[in-house]
Amino acid sequence: MDHPRLKKNVSGNFPQQIALALSSSPTSMWVSWVTGNFSPSLIGSNVIPLDPASVGSEVWYGKESGKYTDKVRGNSSVYSQLYPFEGLSNYTSGIIHHVRIDGLEPGTKYFYKCGDSSMPAMSDELVLQTMPLPGSNSYPARIAVIGDLGLTSNSSSTIDHLTMNDPSLILMVGDLTYANQYLTTGGKGASCYSCAFPDAPIRETYQPRWDGWGRFMEPLTSRIPMMVIEGNHEIEPQVAGITFKSYLTRFAVPSEESGSNSNFYYSFEAGGIHFIMLGAYVDYNSTGAQYTWLQRDLNQVNRSNTPWLVAAWHPPWYNSYNSHYQEFECMRQEMEALLYQYGVDIVFNGHVHAYERINRVYNYTLDSCGPVYITVGDGGNIEQVDVDHADDPGKCPSPGDNKPEFGGVCHLNFTSGLAKGKFCWDSQPEWSAFRESSFGHGILEVVNSTYALWKWHRNQDNYKDDKLGDRIYIVRQPELCTNSSTSKGNDATGKGSSIANGAPALLAKWKWFISLPFILTTVM
């Protein structure tokens, strides 16, 4: 916590941990920050929380440096992480501020400051860039995708590489800080906490790691919007069955703006991309509120304005690694048909600490109308990379393994294909296109309504050599999928093929799929 990238470098009530997030439209933006110090204590100690009203929440902004033509106020709060057991440290946060700026111009640079001008305690001047208007040829330049980041030297390498890629938007697909169980495990993590600590009354969480993580990310998040979704390491149980308190309090997301009214799932748009962020650790059943919201949100997508439909949640449905194999099969069985029906193009996940790209698939069958699934749970966390595959000799988990931390168990044996009658494949599954056990991050560059370039960068590669672990073009061909539902203004399918390393003219020549290192084609 004394590392220069983690320690607090402002005094008093000056803003720290400054972060941007998109709202529901390119004319709005969230600005968040923290002031004051957290209060640690042991069980039985009295902790008086800071008064959120004692420090104002202001953002000044304008189009010219030093000239702030507009000012807006927001809200603030504190939260506590409390335990009923001796020996665990309680925590009360500093003041967390959230301000939404409205009336911005799309695709425009703004200069801003945040803080409380009455003290005075305002930040230095910072810069933000709004997203372009929705449109079939209007997209952010580069979208970075990270999962399972944590706070390690590998995390630093990931963020350093990502910064050099100069993204316009960051997608963080869960497991942000690994603050939970940090002290219990001595900072090393435990892939199976209940196995390693069978007598532990509760999973402790060392909340100061959240503050260190906020400062670690601030050089990026103070100028580039970061959109987050919760992972299992954000559950953080405490007294009275309270969970997710850190996640729910620290991050501003457009839940109300997108009609979900829950920070666990929401949607937003960035140019011609409609993003759906789903919660795997809240009710996902077809009779629940999240499913109802998802169906309504998908039905409202206008594929003329936002041709690309991208979904993200933490645990993958398609995963050929031993770790977390078929863990969220119940969620897949509840939601996959709906995403397929509305033509989701790409799905991003984390949770498995490795990289894997999946051929277009639906219900474990190669399908050119299914999404491309990409797992990027390789950000750099303390639990190390996953190296064993479920198809390696002796590595197939038993159906009793990999129980999810939320929801039921729906493990299945396959009824057709190469794995018919089995729980695991004997070789790399046909739907698994490329997999590698390395830390890294991904960059999505949407070119137009048809082509998007996906690149995965390994941490160990020299950035200046421009080496890539994986590179493909993902291609939309909605005309190939005419049986899906239609959205307002256009087809809802958004489907077709994925082809690597250029050459759109080759699409007509390939009739099924080719899977080689760095190459993926799925065309019907």
Short mmCIF file of C-alpha atoms in Angstrom, two decimals:
data_model
loop_
_atom_site.label_atom_id
_atom_site.label_comp_id
_atom_site.label_asym_id
_atom_site.label_seq_id
_atom_site.Cartn_x
_atom_site.Cartn_y
_atom_site.Cartn_z
CA MET A 1 0.00 0.00 0.00
CA ASP A 2 3.04 2.31 0.18
CA HIS A 3 3.83 1.77 -3.49
CA PRO A 4 3.89 5.08 -5.42
CA ARG A 5 1.05 3.89 -7.65
CA LEU A 6 -1.18 3.05 -4.66
CA LYS A 7 -0.49 5.57 -1.92
CA LYS A 8 -2.54 8.72 -1.41
CA ASN A 9 -0.81 11.75 -2.86
CA VAL A 10 -3.29 14.52 -2.03
CA SER A 11 -4.03 16.10 1.33
CA GLY A 12 -7.19 16.98 3.19
CA ASN A 13 -10.36 16.86 1.15
CA PHE A 14 -8.80 17.18 -2.27
CA PRO A 15 -10.24 14.65 -4.77
CA GLN A 16 -8.54 11.31 -5.36
CA GLN A 17 -9.53 8.12 -7.21
CA ILE A 18 -11.16 10.23 -9.95
CA ALA A 19 -13.06 8.14 -12.48
CA LEU A 20 -15.31 8.71 -15.48
CA ALA A 21 -18.22 6.56 -16.64
CA LEU A 22 -20.66 6.84 -19.52
CA SER A 23 -24.28 7.69 -18.95
CA SER A 24 -27.16 6.64 -21.18
CA SER A 25 -26.29 8.97 -24.06
CA PRO A 26 -23.23 10.70 -25.59
CA THR A 27 -24.49 13.96 -24.10
CA SER A 28 -23.97 12.78 -20.50
CA MET A 29 -21.02 11.62 -18.39
CA TRP A 30 -20.51 10.54 -14.78
CA VAL A 31 -17.59 11.89 -12.74
CA SER A 32 -16.75 10.10 -9.46
CA TRP A 33 -14.08 10.63 -6.80
CA VAL A 34 -13.26 10.12 -3.11
CA THR A 35 -12.34 12.67 -0.44
CA GLY A 36 -11.09 12.24 3.11
CA ASN A 37 -9.63 9.18 4.75
CA PHE A 38 -11.15 5.80 5.51
CA SER A 39 -11.50 4.70 9.14
CA PRO A 40 -10.22 1.23 10.08
CA SER A 41 -11.15 -0.40 13.37
CA LEU A 42 -11.37 -3.74 15.10
CA ILE A 43 -14.55 -5.33 16.38
CA GLY A 44 -15.99 -3.34 19.27
CA SER A 45 -14.37 -0.04 18.33
CA ASN A 46 -16.59 2.93 17.69
CA VAL A 47 -16.17 4.42 14.23
CA ILE A 48 -17.89 7.68 13.39
CA PRO A 49 -18.39 7.86 9.62
CA LEU A 50 -17.52 11.04 7.79
CA ASP A 51 -20.48 13.29 7.04
CA PRO A 52 -21.09 13.12 3.26
CA ALA A 53 -22.57 16.62 3.39
CA SER A 54 -19.38 18.07 4.86
CA VAL A 55 -17.63 18.14 1.46
CA GLY A 56 -19.35 19.38 -1.67
CA SER A 57 -19.64 17.50 -4.95
CA GLU A 58 -18.94 19.90 -7.82
CA VAL A 59 -17.71 19.56 -11.39
CA TRP A 60 -16.60 22.59 -13.41
CA TYR A 61 -16.19 22.10 -17.16
CA GLY A 62 -15.79 23.85 -20.48
CA LYS A 63 -14.36 23.45 -23.98
CA GLU A 64 -11.30 25.59 -23.34
CA SER A 65 -8.53 25.00 -20.85
CA GLY A 66 -9.01 27.16 -17.77
CA LYS A 67 -12.41 28.43 -18.92
CA TYR A 68 -15.20 26.58 -17.14
CA THR A 69 -18.51 27.73 -18.54
CA ASP A 70 -20.67 25.28 -16.61
CA LYS A 71 -20.85 23.94 -13.08
CA VAL A 72 -22.94 21.04 -11.78
CA ARG A 73 -23.44 19.40 -8.39
CA GLY A 74 -24.07 15.78 -7.47
CA ASN A 75 -24.44 13.51 -4.47
CA SER A 76 -22.14 11.79 -2.00
CA SER A 77 -22.19 8.89 0.46
CA VAL A 78 -20.06 6.65 2.67
CA TYR A 79 -20.25 2.92 3.32
CA SER A 80 -18.98 0.49 5.94
CA GLN A 81 -17.71 -3.07 5.81
CA LEU A 82 -18.49 -4.62 9.20
CA TYR A 83 -17.85 -8.08 10.63
CA PRO A 84 -19.32 -9.87 13.67
CA PHE A 85 -16.11 -11.81 14.35
CA GLU A 86 -13.10 -11.03 16.49
CA GLY A 87 -9.83 -10.33 14.72
CA LEU A 88 -11.29 -8.94 11.49
CA SER A 89 -10.88 -5.26 10.65
CA ASN A 90 -13.93 -3.14 10.07
CA TYR A 91 -13.82 -0.27 7.61
CA THR A 92 -15.67 2.95 6.93
CA SER A 93 -14.94 4.67 3.64
CA GLY A 94 -14.04 8.19 2.78
CA ILE A 95 -16.71 10.30 1.11
CA ILE A 96 -17.59 8.97 -2.35
CA HIS A 97 -18.89 11.58 -4.79
CA HIS A 98 -20.89 11.05 -7.99
CA VAL A 99 -21.83 13.88 -10.36
CA ARG A 100 -23.63 13.48 -13.69
CA ILE A 101 -22.88 16.08 -16.36
CA ASP A 102 -25.70 16.56 -18.88
CA GLY A 103 -25.97 18.64 -22.04
CA LEU A 104 -22.55 17.76 -23.44
CA GLU A 105 -21.84 17.70 -27.16
CA PRO A 106 -21.07 14.27 -28.64
CA GLY A 107 -17.52 13.58 -29.80
CA THR A 108 -16.19 16.64 -28.02
CA LYS A 109 -13.23 17.32 -25.72
CA TYR A 110 -13.95 19.03 -22.39
CA PHE A 111 -11.67 20.34 -19.67
CA TYR A 112 -12.90 19.76 -16.12
CA LYS A 113 -12.17 20.00 -12.43
CA CYS A 114 -13.95 18.29 -9.55
CA GLY A 115 -14.13 18.84 -5.79
CA ASP A 116 -15.44 21.49 -3.40
CA SER A 117 -14.72 25.10 -4.36
CA SER A 118 -15.85 26.47 -0.98
CA MET A 119 -12.93 24.92 0.94
CA PRO A 120 -11.25 25.34 -1.62
CA ALA A 121 -10.37 21.78 -2.58
CA MET A 122 -10.60 21.32 -6.35
CA SER A 123 -8.63 18.87 -8.45
CA ASP A 124 -6.13 19.85 -11.10
CA GLU A 125 -7.55 20.34 -14.56
CA LEU A 126 -8.36 17.12 -16.40
CA VAL A 127 -9.66 16.26 -19.86
CA LEU A 128 -12.55 14.04 -20.99
CA GLN A 129 -13.85 13.10 -24.43
CA THR A 130 -17.53 12.32 -25.03
CA MET A 131 -18.59 9.40 -27.21
CA PRO A 132 -19.78 9.91 -30.80
CA LEU A 133 -23.47 9.89 -31.63
CA PRO A 134 -24.99 6.49 -32.46
CA GLY A 135 -24.69 5.73 -36.14
CA SER A 136 -23.75 2.91 -38.48
CA ASN A 137 -20.38 4.55 -39.24
CA SER A 138 -19.70 6.23 -35.90
CA TYR A 139 -17.58 4.38 -33.31
CA PRO A 140 -15.09 4.91 -30.50
CA ALA A 141 -11.54 4.52 -31.81
CA ARG A 142 -10.46 1.71 -29.44
CA ILE A 143 -12.25 -0.15 -26.66
CA ALA A 144 -10.04 -1.88 -24.08
CA VAL A 145 -11.41 -5.03 -22.43
CA ILE A 146 -9.96 -6.32 -19.13
CA GLY A 147 -11.02 -8.91 -16.59
CA ASP A 148 -9.78 -10.07 -13.19
CA LEU A 149 -7.26 -7.27 -12.82
CA GLY A 150 -6.26 -7.02 -9.14
CA LEU A 151 -3.14 -5.25 -7.84
CA THR A 152 0.06 -7.10 -8.76
CA SER A 153 3.10 -6.48 -10.91
CA ASN A 154 1.21 -8.30 -13.66
CA SER A 155 -1.69 -5.86 -13.17
CA SER A 156 0.78 -2.99 -13.62
CA SER A 157 2.08 -4.54 -16.83
CA THR A 158 -1.47 -4.93 -18.15
CA ILE A 159 -2.35 -1.31 -17.42
CA ASP A 160 0.94 -0.04 -18.86
CA HIS A 161 0.37 -1.95 -22.10
CA LEU A 162 -3.25 -0.85 -22.24
CA THR A 163 -2.30 2.81 -21.71
CA MET A 164 0.06 2.67 -24.69
CA ASN A 165 -2.86 1.41 -26.80
CA ASP A 166 -4.65 4.72 -26.02
CA PRO A 167 -8.23 3.44 -25.64
CA SER A 168 -11.35 5.61 -25.85
CA LEU A 169 -13.33 3.38 -23.49
CA ILE A 170 -12.52 0.66 -20.95
CA LEU A 171 -14.73 -2.38 -20.36
CA MET A 172 -13.96 -4.04 -17.00
CA VAL A 173 -15.67 -7.45 -16.83
CA GLY A 174 -15.53 -8.12 -13.09
CA ASP A 175 -13.10 -9.02 -10.27
CA LEU A 176 -11.54 -5.60 -9.97
CA THR A 177 -9.39 -5.34 -6.83
CA TYR A 178 -9.21 -8.77 -5.15
CA ALA A 179 -9.57 -6.92 -1.86
CA ASN A 180 -11.60 -9.82 -0.51
CA GLN A 181 -9.66 -12.55 1.34
CA TYR A 182 -6.47 -10.50 0.80
CA LEU A 183 -5.29 -10.72 4.42
CA THR A 184 -6.50 -14.29 4.94
CA THR A 185 -4.45 -15.63 2.04
CA GLY A 186 -1.41 -13.45 2.64
CA GLY A 187 -1.95 -11.71 -0.66
CA LYS A 188 -1.69 -14.96 -2.64
CA GLY A 189 -5.34 -15.71 -3.27
CA ALA A 190 -7.17 -19.03 -3.13
CA SER A 191 -8.96 -20.50 -6.13
CA CYS A 192 -11.16 -22.48 -3.73
CA TYR A 193 -11.59 -20.45 -0.57
CA SER A 194 -13.83 -22.93 1.24
CA CYS A 195 -11.26 -25.68 0.55
CA ALA A 196 -8.32 -23.66 1.85
CA PHE A 197 -10.16 -22.21 4.83
CA PRO A 198 -12.94 -24.64 5.81
CA ASP A 199 -13.32 -23.15 9.30
CA ALA A 200 -13.47 -19.48 8.23
CA PRO A 201 -16.74 -17.94 9.47
CA ILE A 202 -16.85 -15.41 6.64
CA ARG A 203 -14.74 -14.23 3.71
CA GLU A 204 -12.92 -11.18 5.01
CA THR A 205 -12.07 -8.25 2.77
CA TYR A 206 -9.27 -5.73 3.23
CA GLN A 207 -11.06 -2.61 2.06
CA PRO A 208 -8.01 -0.29 1.84
CA ARG A 209 -7.12 -2.25 -1.30
CA TRP A 210 -10.13 -0.59 -2.95
CA ASP A 211 -8.64 2.84 -2.25
CA GLY A 212 -5.25 1.74 -3.54
CA TRP A 213 -6.88 0.33 -6.68
CA GLY A 214 -8.79 3.58 -7.27
CA ARG A 215 -5.52 5.52 -7.13
CA PHE A 216 -3.76 2.91 -9.28
CA MET A 217 -6.41 3.34 -11.99
CA GLU A 218 -6.85 7.12 -11.72
CA PRO A 219 -4.31 8.11 -14.43
CA LEU A 220 -6.53 6.18 -16.86
CA THR A 221 -10.02 6.54 -15.43
CA SER A 222 -9.78 10.30 -14.85
CA ARG A 223 -9.64 10.78 -18.64
CA ILE A 224 -11.12 7.59 -20.13
CA PRO A 225 -14.60 6.27 -19.16
CA MET A 226 -14.55 2.85 -17.50
CA MET A 227 -17.67 0.68 -17.49
CA VAL A 228 -17.73 -2.07 -14.88
CA ILE A 229 -19.76 -5.14 -14.03
CA GLU A 230 -19.55 -7.15 -10.83
CA GLY A 231 -17.62 -10.38 -10.39
CA ASN A 232 -17.56 -12.92 -7.58
CA HIS A 233 -14.73 -11.06 -5.79
CA GLU A 234 -17.06 -8.08 -5.43
CA ILE A 235 -19.59 -10.07 -3.34
CA GLU A 236 -17.77 -9.24 -0.07
CA PRO A 237 -20.29 -10.52 2.54
CA GLN A 238 -20.54 -8.73 5.87
CA VAL A 239 -22.97 -8.35 8.79
CA ALA A 240 -26.71 -8.90 8.26
CA GLY A 241 -26.13 -10.64 4.94
CA ILE A 242 -25.07 -7.42 3.19
CA THR A 243 -23.08 -7.96 0.00
CA PHE A 244 -21.54 -5.93 -2.83
CA LYS A 245 -21.39 -2.77 -0.71
CA SER A 246 -18.09 -1.56 -2.18
CA TYR A 247 -19.13 -2.16 -5.77
CA LEU A 248 -22.56 -0.57 -5.36
CA THR A 249 -21.24 2.55 -3.63
CA ARG A 250 -18.03 3.27 -5.52
CA PHE A 251 -19.18 3.08 -9.14
CA ALA A 252 -21.64 5.21 -11.06
CA VAL A 253 -23.31 3.26 -13.86
CA PRO A 254 -26.32 4.18 -16.04
CA SER A 255 -28.74 1.80 -14.36
CA GLU A 256 -31.62 4.25 -13.93
CA GLU A 257 -30.96 5.78 -17.33
CA SER A 258 -31.21 2.37 -19.01
CA GLY A 259 -34.34 1.40 -17.08
CA SER A 260 -32.85 -1.42 -15.00
CA ASN A 261 -32.74 0.44 -11.66
CA SER A 262 -30.02 -2.00 -10.59
CA ASN A 263 -26.27 -1.46 -10.72
CA PHE A 264 -25.91 -5.22 -11.25
CA TYR A 265 -27.12 -4.95 -14.88
CA TYR A 266 -27.57 -2.08 -17.28
CA SER A 267 -26.97 -0.96 -20.86
CA PHE A 268 -25.36 1.96 -22.64
CA GLU A 269 -24.33 3.06 -26.11
CA ALA A 270 -21.01 4.22 -27.53
CA GLY A 271 -21.41 5.33 -31.11
CA GLY A 272 -22.88 2.49 -33.16
CA ILE A 273 -22.48 -0.12 -30.39
CA HIS A 274 -25.16 -1.07 -27.88
CA PHE A 275 -23.59 -2.63 -24.78
CA ILE A 276 -25.45 -4.92 -22.38
CA MET A 277 -23.85 -5.52 -18.98
CA LEU A 278 -25.40 -8.51 -17.20
CA GLY A 279 -25.22 -9.68 -13.59
CA ALA A 280 -24.31 -13.31 -12.94
CA TYR A 281 -24.55 -12.97 -9.15
CA VAL A 282 -28.15 -11.78 -8.99
CA ASP A 283 -31.29 -13.51 -10.23
CA TYR A 284 -30.91 -14.34 -13.92
CA ASN A 285 -33.90 -16.72 -14.22
CA SER A 286 -36.39 -16.14 -17.02
CA THR A 287 -39.03 -15.22 -14.44
CA GLY A 288 -36.89 -12.57 -12.75
CA ALA A 289 -36.46 -8.81 -13.01
CA GLN A 290 -33.12 -8.95 -14.85
CA TYR A 291 -34.47 -11.18 -17.60
CA THR A 292 -37.55 -8.98 -18.00
CA TRP A 293 -35.35 -5.90 -18.25
CA LEU A 294 -33.02 -7.61 -20.73
CA GLN A 295 -35.88 -8.61 -23.00
CA ARG A 296 -37.25 -5.07 -22.94
CA ASP A 297 -33.83 -3.53 -23.56
CA LEU A 298 -33.06 -5.82 -26.48
CA ASN A 299 -36.44 -5.11 -28.02
CA GLN A 300 -35.69 -1.38 -27.99
CA VAL A 301 -32.33 -1.61 -29.75
CA ASN A 302 -32.33 0.17 -33.09
CA ARG A 303 -29.87 -1.76 -35.26
CA SER A 304 -29.91 1.03 -37.86
CA ASN A 305 -28.26 3.37 -35.33
CA THR A 306 -26.36 0.76 -33.30
CA PRO A 307 -25.63 -2.18 -35.62
CA TRP A 308 -23.26 -3.84 -33.15
CA LEU A 309 -24.67 -5.56 -30.08
CA VAL A 310 -22.08 -6.47 -27.43
CA ALA A 311 -22.79 -8.20 -24.11
CA ALA A 312 -20.55 -8.68 -21.08
CA TRP A 313 -20.76 -10.45 -17.74
CA HIS A 314 -18.19 -12.06 -15.47
CA PRO A 315 -18.24 -15.92 -15.69
CA PRO A 316 -18.09 -17.46 -19.18
CA TRP A 317 -20.66 -19.87 -20.49
CA TYR A 318 -18.23 -21.41 -22.99
CA ASN A 319 -14.95 -22.39 -21.36
CA SER A 320 -12.61 -25.30 -22.06
CA TYR A 321 -10.35 -24.75 -19.05
CA ASN A 322 -10.52 -27.00 -15.98
CA SER A 323 -11.13 -23.94 -13.81
CA HIS A 324 -14.82 -22.91 -13.59
CA TYR A 325 -15.78 -25.52 -16.21
CA GLN A 326 -19.58 -25.44 -16.74
CA GLU A 327 -19.86 -23.36 -13.55
CA PHE A 328 -22.60 -21.05 -14.90
CA GLU A 329 -24.39 -23.56 -17.07
CA CYS A 330 -27.67 -22.61 -15.34
CA MET A 331 -27.32 -18.99 -16.49
CA ARG A 332 -26.58 -20.14 -20.04
CA GLN A 333 -29.67 -22.30 -20.11
CA GLU A 334 -31.82 -19.40 -18.90
CA MET A 335 -30.48 -16.58 -21.09
CA GLU A 336 -28.67 -17.91 -24.15
CA ALA A 337 -31.74 -18.28 -26.35
CA LEU A 338 -32.74 -14.66 -25.76
CA LEU A 339 -29.31 -13.31 -26.70
CA TYR A 340 -29.28 -15.54 -29.78
CA GLN A 341 -32.77 -14.44 -30.76
CA TYR A 342 -31.76 -10.78 -30.77
CA GLY A 343 -28.47 -11.34 -32.54
CA VAL A 344 -25.78 -10.47 -30.02
CA ASP A 345 -22.51 -10.17 -31.95
CA ILE A 346 -19.81 -10.47 -29.28
CA VAL A 347 -19.74 -11.58 -25.63
CA PHE A 348 -16.90 -10.67 -23.24
CA ASN A 349 -16.25 -12.57 -19.99
CA GLY A 350 -13.59 -12.93 -17.31
CA HIS A 351 -13.42 -15.30 -14.29
CA VAL A 352 -11.16 -17.90 -15.94
CA HIS A 353 -7.60 -16.58 -15.55
CA ALA A 354 -6.54 -17.12 -19.13
CA TYR A 355 -7.45 -16.10 -22.65
CA GLU A 356 -9.87 -18.01 -24.85
CA ARG A 357 -11.72 -17.08 -28.03
CA ILE A 358 -14.74 -19.15 -29.01
CA ASN A 359 -16.04 -19.76 -32.53
CA ARG A 360 -19.59 -18.60 -33.17
CA VAL A 361 -21.67 -21.06 -31.18
CA TYR A 362 -25.16 -21.69 -29.88
CA ASN A 363 -26.10 -24.46 -27.47
CA TYR A 364 -22.60 -25.99 -27.83
CA THR A 365 -23.07 -26.29 -31.61
CA LEU A 366 -21.14 -24.30 -34.20
CA ASP A 367 -23.60 -21.73 -35.51
CA SER A 368 -22.76 -18.76 -37.74
CA CYS A 369 -25.64 -16.85 -36.14
CA GLY A 370 -24.29 -17.25 -32.60
CA PRO A 371 -22.03 -14.73 -30.85
CA VAL A 372 -18.25 -14.80 -30.75
CA TYR A 373 -17.39 -15.40 -27.06
CA ILE A 374 -14.11 -14.04 -25.72
CA THR A 375 -12.72 -14.70 -22.22
CA VAL A 376 -10.19 -12.14 -20.93
CA GLY A 377 -9.87 -13.09 -17.25
CA ASP A 378 -6.14 -12.55 -17.58
CA GLY A 379 -5.66 -9.04 -16.20
CA GLY A 380 -3.03 -9.93 -13.60
CA ASN A 381 -4.71 -11.03 -10.36
CA ILE A 382 -3.05 -12.69 -7.34
CA GLU A 383 -4.42 -16.15 -8.14
CA GLN A 384 -2.10 -16.66 -11.16
CA VAL A 385 -3.04 -17.92 -14.61
CA ASP A 386 -5.09 -21.06 -15.28
CA VAL A 387 -3.11 -23.61 -17.27
CA ASP A 388 -5.10 -26.86 -17.19
CA HIS A 389 -7.73 -27.63 -19.79
CA ALA A 390 -10.73 -29.84 -19.11
CA ASP A 391 -9.71 -31.97 -22.09
CA ASP A 392 -6.17 -32.61 -20.79
CA PRO A 393 -5.62 -36.18 -19.55
CA GLY A 394 -6.85 -36.50 -15.99
CA LYS A 395 -7.97 -32.85 -15.79
CA CYS A 396 -11.68 -33.22 -16.45
CA PRO A 397 -13.41 -31.99 -13.28
CA SER A 398 -16.15 -34.06 -11.72
CA PRO A 399 -19.75 -32.86 -12.09
CA GLY A 400 -19.64 -32.02 -8.37
CA ASP A 401 -16.83 -29.52 -8.85
CA ASN A 402 -17.05 -25.86 -9.86
CA LYS A 403 -20.12 -24.92 -7.88
CA PRO A 404 -21.06 -21.29 -8.50
CA GLU A 405 -21.13 -18.74 -5.69
CA PHE A 406 -24.63 -17.82 -6.85
CA GLY A 407 -27.36 -19.85 -8.51
CA GLY A 408 -27.82 -23.54 -9.01
CA VAL A 409 -25.80 -26.36 -10.58
CA CYS A 410 -26.84 -27.51 -14.06
CA HIS A 411 -23.86 -29.57 -15.21
CA LEU A 412 -24.60 -31.75 -18.21
CA ASN A 413 -23.14 -34.51 -20.36
CA PHE A 414 -23.25 -33.82 -24.08
CA THR A 415 -25.79 -35.59 -26.26
CA SER A 416 -24.18 -35.08 -29.65
CA GLY A 417 -20.90 -34.25 -31.37
CA LEU A 418 -17.41 -35.42 -30.50
CA ALA A 419 -18.15 -35.38 -26.77
CA LYS A 420 -21.42 -37.31 -26.98
CA GLY A 421 -22.20 -38.99 -23.67
CA LYS A 422 -19.31 -37.29 -21.88
CA PHE A 423 -18.86 -34.44 -19.43
CA CYS A 424 -15.60 -33.25 -21.08
CA TRP A 425 -14.08 -33.40 -24.53
CA ASP A 426 -11.03 -35.60 -25.14
CA SER A 427 -9.39 -32.82 -27.17
CA GLN A 428 -9.86 -29.09 -27.63
CA PRO A 429 -13.58 -28.61 -28.32
CA GLU A 430 -14.54 -27.66 -31.87
CA TRP A 431 -16.08 -24.43 -30.61
CA SER A 432 -12.82 -23.37 -28.92
CA ALA A 433 -10.83 -21.45 -31.53
CA PHE A 434 -7.79 -20.22 -29.60
CA ARG A 435 -6.66 -20.40 -25.97
CA GLU A 436 -3.53 -19.40 -24.10
CA SER A 437 -2.46 -19.12 -20.46
CA SER A 438 -0.97 -15.62 -20.39
CA PHE A 439 -1.78 -12.31 -18.74
CA GLY A 440 -2.90 -9.54 -21.07
CA HIS A 441 -5.75 -7.37 -22.34
CA GLY A 442 -7.85 -6.96 -25.47
CA ILE A 443 -8.60 -4.07 -27.84
CA LEU A 444 -11.76 -3.89 -29.97
CA GLU A 445 -11.72 -1.52 -32.95
CA VAL A 446 -15.06 -1.33 -34.75
CA VAL A 447 -14.45 -0.21 -38.33
CA ASN A 448 -18.00 0.06 -39.66
CA SER A 449 -21.33 -1.76 -39.46
CA THR A 450 -19.75 -4.91 -40.94
CA TYR A 451 -16.18 -5.23 -39.62
CA ALA A 452 -14.59 -5.06 -36.18
CA LEU A 453 -10.96 -5.83 -35.45
CA TRP A 454 -10.21 -7.71 -32.21
CA LYS A 455 -6.65 -7.87 -30.87
CA TRP A 456 -5.36 -9.62 -27.76
CA HIS A 457 -2.04 -8.40 -26.31
CA ARG A 458 0.15 -10.56 -24.06
CA ASN A 459 1.92 -8.77 -21.21
CA GLN A 460 5.22 -10.52 -21.89
CA ASP A 461 5.43 -9.26 -25.48
CA ASN A 462 7.42 -6.12 -26.16
CA TYR A 463 4.85 -3.50 -27.02
CA LYS A 464 7.16 -1.69 -29.45
CA ASP A 465 7.43 -4.84 -31.56
CA ASP A 466 3.63 -4.71 -31.97
CA LYS A 467 3.36 -8.42 -31.29
CA LEU A 468 -0.10 -9.82 -30.81
CA GLY A 469 -1.27 -12.99 -29.15
CA ASP A 470 -4.41 -13.09 -31.27
CA ARG A 471 -5.94 -10.97 -34.04
CA ILE A 472 -9.20 -11.47 -35.94
CA TYR A 473 -11.78 -9.52 -37.88
CA ILE A 474 -15.29 -10.16 -36.62
CA VAL A 475 -17.73 -9.79 -39.49
CA ARG A 476 -21.46 -9.09 -39.30
CA GLN A 477 -23.64 -10.63 -42.00
CA PRO A 478 -27.25 -10.19 -40.84
CA GLU A 479 -28.64 -11.45 -44.13
CA LEU A 480 -27.46 -14.97 -43.21
CA CYS A 481 -29.71 -15.09 -40.17
CA THR A 482 -33.28 -14.33 -41.10
CA ASN A 483 -35.07 -16.30 -38.39
CA SER A 484 -34.19 -14.07 -35.43
CA SER A 485 -36.50 -11.43 -34.00
CA THR A 486 -36.32 -7.95 -35.44
CA SER A 487 -35.56 -4.78 -33.53
CA LYS A 488 -36.92 -1.34 -34.13
CA GLY A 489 -35.60 0.05 -37.41
CA ASN A 490 -33.57 -2.95 -38.58
CA ASP A 491 -32.89 -6.66 -38.34
CA ALA A 492 -31.95 -7.92 -34.88
CA THR A 493 -29.55 -10.57 -36.01
CA GLY A 494 -26.26 -8.77 -36.53
CA LYS A 495 -24.75 -12.12 -37.30
CA GLY A 496 -22.56 -13.85 -39.76
CA SER A 497 -18.91 -14.70 -39.71
CA SER A 498 -15.55 -14.07 -38.17
CA ILE A 499 -12.51 -13.90 -40.39
CA ALA A 500 -8.92 -13.11 -39.52
CA ASN A 501 -6.21 -11.03 -41.10
CA GLY A 502 -8.25 -9.14 -43.69
CA ALA A 503 -9.49 -10.43 -47.06
CA PRO A 504 -13.28 -9.85 -47.03
CA ALA A 505 -13.35 -11.22 -50.58
CA LEU A 506 -12.50 -14.65 -49.21
CA LEU A 507 -15.83 -14.84 -47.41
CA ALA A 508 -17.52 -16.36 -50.41
CA LYS A 509 -14.94 -19.13 -50.62
CA TRP A 510 -15.26 -20.60 -47.13
CA LYS A 511 -18.39 -22.54 -46.25
CA TRP A 512 -17.82 -23.59 -42.67
CA PHE A 513 -14.93 -22.68 -40.41
CA ILE A 514 -11.17 -22.80 -40.25
CA SER A 515 -9.44 -22.55 -36.90
CA LEU A 516 -5.68 -21.96 -36.91
CA PRO A 517 -3.46 -19.81 -34.68
CA PHE A 518 -4.65 -16.22 -35.21
CA ILE A 519 -7.26 -17.30 -37.77
CA LEU A 520 -11.00 -17.78 -37.37
CA THR A 521 -13.61 -18.14 -40.08
CA THR A 522 -17.20 -19.25 -39.57
CA VAL A 523 -19.40 -18.81 -42.61
CA MET A 524 -22.49 -20.61 -43.78
#
